[in-house]
Coordinates of C-alpha atoms in Angstrom, one line a residue:
M17 CA 26.2 10.3 158.6
T18 CA 23.1 8.3 159.0
E19 CA 21.6 10.0 155.9
D20 CA 24.8 9.1 153.9
F21 CA 24.7 5.5 155.1
S22 CA 21.1 5.2 154.1
S23 CA 21.7 6.5 150.7
L24 CA 24.7 4.0 150.3
I25 CA 22.4 1.1 151.3
F26 CA 19.6 2.3 148.8
I27 CA 22.2 2.5 145.9
T28 CA 23.7 -0.7 146.8
F29 CA 20.4 -2.4 147.0
F30 CA 19.4 -0.8 143.6
F31 CA 22.5 -2.1 141.7
L32 CA 22.1 -5.6 143.1
I33 CA 18.6 -5.8 141.8
L34 CA 19.8 -4.4 138.6
L35 CA 22.6 -7.0 138.3
F36 CA 20.3 -9.7 139.2
K37 CA 17.8 -8.8 136.4
I38 CA 20.7 -8.4 133.9
T39 CA 21.9 -11.8 134.7
I40 CA 18.3 -13.4 134.4
H41 CA 18.0 -11.5 131.0
F42 CA 21.2 -13.1 129.6
I43 CA 20.3 -16.6 130.9
K44 CA 16.8 -16.2 129.2
S45 CA 18.5 -15.0 126.0
K46 CA 20.8 -18.1 126.0
E47 CA 17.9 -20.4 126.4
K48 CA 16.1 -18.8 123.4
K49 CA 19.0 -19.3 121.0
G50 CA 17.9 -22.7 120.2
L51 CA 14.4 -21.6 119.2
N52 CA 13.6 -21.0 115.5
L53 CA 13.0 -17.2 115.9
P54 CA 12.8 -14.5 113.2
P55 CA 15.8 -12.3 112.6
G56 CA 16.1 -9.1 114.6
S57 CA 17.5 -7.8 117.9
Y58 CA 16.1 -7.5 121.5
G59 CA 18.4 -4.4 122.0
W60 CA 19.5 -3.4 125.5
P61 CA 18.3 -5.4 128.6
F62 CA 14.9 -4.2 129.8
L63 CA 14.8 -1.2 127.5
G64 CA 15.1 -3.3 124.3
E65 CA 14.5 -1.2 121.3
T66 CA 11.9 1.1 123.0
L67 CA 13.9 4.3 123.0
E68 CA 14.4 4.1 119.1
F69 CA 10.8 3.3 118.8
F70 CA 9.8 6.3 120.8
R71 CA 12.3 8.5 118.9
R72 CA 10.7 7.5 115.6
S73 CA 7.2 8.1 117.0
L74 CA 8.2 11.6 118.2
E75 CA 9.4 12.3 114.8
G76 CA 6.1 11.4 113.4
R77 CA 7.4 8.5 111.5
P78 CA 6.9 5.2 113.7
E79 CA 6.7 3.3 110.4
K80 CA 10.4 3.9 109.8
F81 CA 11.3 2.0 112.9
I82 CA 9.9 -1.1 111.1
K83 CA 11.1 -0.2 107.6
D84 CA 14.7 0.1 108.8
R85 CA 14.7 -3.3 110.3
M86 CA 12.9 -4.9 107.3
E87 CA 15.7 -3.5 105.1
K88 CA 18.5 -4.5 107.6
Y89 CA 17.3 -8.1 108.1
K90 CA 15.7 -8.7 104.6
S91 CA 12.5 -10.2 106.2
H92 CA 8.8 -9.3 106.6
V93 CA 8.8 -11.2 109.9
L94 CA 11.1 -9.5 112.6
K95 CA 11.6 -9.8 116.4
T96 CA 12.3 -6.9 118.8
S97 CA 11.7 -5.9 122.3
L98 CA 9.5 -3.0 123.4
L99 CA 8.4 -1.8 126.8
G100 CA 9.9 -4.8 128.5
E101 CA 8.1 -7.4 126.2
N102 CA 9.7 -9.6 123.4
V103 CA 7.5 -9.2 120.4
A104 CA 7.3 -10.4 116.8
I105 CA 6.4 -7.9 114.0
L106 CA 4.6 -9.3 110.9
C107 CA 4.7 -6.9 107.9
G108 CA 2.7 -6.6 104.7
P109 CA -0.6 -8.0 103.5
A110 CA 0.5 -11.7 104.1
G111 CA 1.2 -10.8 107.8
N112 CA -2.0 -9.0 108.2
K113 CA -4.0 -11.9 106.6
F114 CA -2.2 -14.4 108.9
L115 CA -3.0 -12.5 112.1
F116 CA -6.6 -11.6 111.3
S117 CA -7.5 -15.0 110.0
N118 CA -5.9 -16.9 112.9
S119 CA -7.4 -14.8 115.9
N120 CA -7.9 -17.2 118.8
K121 CA -6.5 -20.1 116.7
L122 CA -2.8 -19.8 116.1
V123 CA -2.5 -16.5 117.8
T124 CA -4.2 -14.8 120.8
T125 CA -4.8 -11.2 121.9
W126 CA -1.9 -9.8 123.8
W127 CA -1.6 -6.4 125.6
P128 CA 1.5 -4.7 127.1
K129 CA 1.7 -4.6 130.8
S130 CA 1.0 -0.9 130.8
V131 CA -2.3 -1.5 129.2
K132 CA -3.4 -4.5 131.5
K133 CA -2.6 -2.4 134.5
L134 CA -4.6 0.6 133.5
L135 CA -7.7 -1.2 132.2
G136 CA -7.8 -4.0 134.6
P137 CA -9.4 -7.5 134.1
C138 CA -12.0 -6.1 131.6
I139 CA -9.3 -6.1 128.8
T140 CA -9.1 -9.8 128.9
T141 CA -12.8 -10.2 127.5
I142 CA -11.9 -8.3 124.2
G143 CA -10.3 -11.4 122.8
S144 CA -12.6 -14.0 124.4
N145 CA -15.9 -15.5 123.1
E146 CA -17.7 -13.0 125.2
G147 CA -16.0 -10.2 123.6
M148 CA -16.7 -11.5 120.1
Q149 CA -20.4 -11.8 120.9
M150 CA -20.4 -8.2 122.1
R151 CA -18.8 -7.1 119.0
K152 CA -21.6 -8.9 117.0
M153 CA -24.3 -7.2 119.0
V154 CA -23.0 -3.6 118.3
L155 CA -21.7 -4.4 114.8
Y156 CA -24.8 -2.8 113.1
F157 CA -24.3 0.4 115.0
F158 CA -21.0 1.0 113.2
S159 CA -22.1 -0.1 109.7
P160 CA -22.3 2.3 106.8
D161 CA -26.2 1.7 106.9
A162 CA -26.3 3.0 110.5
F163 CA -24.1 5.9 109.8
I164 CA -26.5 7.0 107.0
K165 CA -29.8 6.3 108.9
L166 CA -28.8 7.2 112.5
Y167 CA -25.9 9.6 112.7
S168 CA -25.6 11.6 109.3
K169 CA -27.8 14.5 110.5
S170 CA -26.1 14.8 113.9
M171 CA -22.6 14.4 112.5
N172 CA -23.5 17.2 109.7
L173 CA -24.5 19.6 112.6
I174 CA -21.5 18.8 114.7
T175 CA -19.2 19.3 111.8
H176 CA -20.6 22.7 111.0
Q177 CA -20.4 23.7 114.6
H178 CA -16.7 22.5 114.9
I179 CA -15.7 24.4 111.8
K180 CA -17.3 27.5 113.1
T181 CA -15.6 27.3 116.5
H182 CA -12.2 25.9 115.6
W183 CA -11.5 26.9 111.9
Q184 CA -13.3 30.0 111.0
G185 CA -11.5 33.3 111.6
K186 CA -8.2 31.5 112.4
E187 CA -5.0 32.5 110.7
V188 CA -3.4 29.3 111.7
V189 CA -5.1 26.0 112.4
N190 CA -3.4 23.0 114.1
V191 CA -5.1 20.3 111.9
H192 CA -3.9 17.3 114.0
Q193 CA -5.1 18.9 117.2
T194 CA -8.5 20.0 115.9
I195 CA -9.2 16.8 114.3
R196 CA -8.6 14.8 117.5
I197 CA -11.0 17.3 119.2
F198 CA -13.5 16.8 116.4
T199 CA -13.3 13.0 116.5
F200 CA -13.8 12.9 120.3
E201 CA -16.7 15.2 120.1
V202 CA -18.4 13.1 117.5
V203 CA -18.0 10.1 119.6
C204 CA -19.3 11.8 122.8
R205 CA -22.2 13.4 121.0
V206 CA -23.3 10.7 118.7
L207 CA -22.6 7.5 120.4
T208 CA -23.1 8.5 124.1
S209 CA -25.4 11.6 123.7
I210 CA -23.3 13.8 125.8
E211 CA -24.2 17.4 124.9
D212 CA -22.5 19.4 127.7
E213 CA -19.5 21.1 126.1
K214 CA -17.6 21.5 129.4
R215 CA -18.1 17.8 130.1
I216 CA -16.8 16.8 126.6
E217 CA -13.8 19.0 127.1
K218 CA -13.1 17.5 130.6
L219 CA -13.4 13.9 129.2
G220 CA -11.3 14.9 126.1
T221 CA -8.4 16.2 128.5
L222 CA -8.5 13.1 130.6
F223 CA -8.6 10.7 127.5
N224 CA -5.6 12.5 125.9
I225 CA -3.6 12.0 129.3
F226 CA -4.5 8.4 129.2
V227 CA -3.7 7.9 125.6
R228 CA -0.3 9.4 126.2
G229 CA 0.6 7.1 129.0
V230 CA -1.2 3.8 127.9
I231 CA 1.9 2.8 125.9
S232 CA 4.5 3.5 128.4
V233 CA 6.8 1.9 130.9
P234 CA 4.5 0.8 133.7
I235 CA 6.2 2.9 136.5
N236 CA 3.7 4.2 139.0
L237 CA 5.6 7.2 140.4
P238 CA 4.5 10.7 140.5
G239 CA 5.4 12.6 137.3
T240 CA 5.5 9.6 135.0
R241 CA 3.1 9.1 132.1
F242 CA 1.9 5.9 133.5
Y243 CA 1.0 7.5 136.9
K244 CA -0.8 10.4 135.1
A245 CA -2.6 8.0 132.9
K246 CA -3.8 5.9 135.9
R247 CA -5.2 9.0 137.7
A248 CA -6.9 10.0 134.3
I249 CA -8.6 6.5 133.9
I250 CA -9.9 6.7 137.5
A251 CA -11.3 10.1 136.8
L252 CA -12.8 8.8 133.5
K253 CA -14.5 5.8 135.1
K254 CA -15.9 8.1 138.0
D255 CA -17.3 10.5 135.4
L256 CA -18.8 7.9 133.2
S257 CA -20.3 6.2 136.2
S258 CA -21.9 9.3 137.2
L259 CA -23.3 9.8 133.7
V260 CA -24.9 6.2 133.7
R261 CA -26.5 7.0 137.2
E262 CA -28.0 10.2 135.9
R263 CA -29.7 8.3 132.9
R264 CA -31.2 5.5 135.0

């Protein structure tokens, strides 16, 4: 009897919160009707059009989510709601030019709640003046000249070893998966000088868990992608901190 009563209280409390949030959602929607917003739809309360976006992503065609709406609304500027956030989508060369030429002027860097919760305060420096200075400092190390002078020999050896391990003698090769492994291995060996294969494999596994959960609904409950991603980022930080201490 007590358990049934507790369950009833929990369910009632849950639906009251849900009703409250839906009411707030519709109030905010009415307030925004007077704004000069681009065409589009915010979809369902809270969910928005997230499920449709994920469905297209799982099909391997995330671009169709945008193309369908461009055709429907006959516009290169659209509005939608993803992961609980109202967003604008700017399509085509003109949209890209507008965004990249007005960074920190007319537009500022924005991150979904899941990204901010996983990466913490450090994410705010990326779009700041400090972040811009850091990018200028490391810009040369990602230039074509640096790749030729500093990385070409190492990358050549890594490529040959990767093909020997993951391609040769295989009847079937999962190209998408092997390219991901190769890319991560290059980053570890060339940019961070990690040579231990077991360590690279461990970091790669943790990184893939993080990537799968980084764009997700930020619900920190066991079993959710966000929960797994949070545990993965903690393990990654611990491992990389250990690596830094070893090299001091």
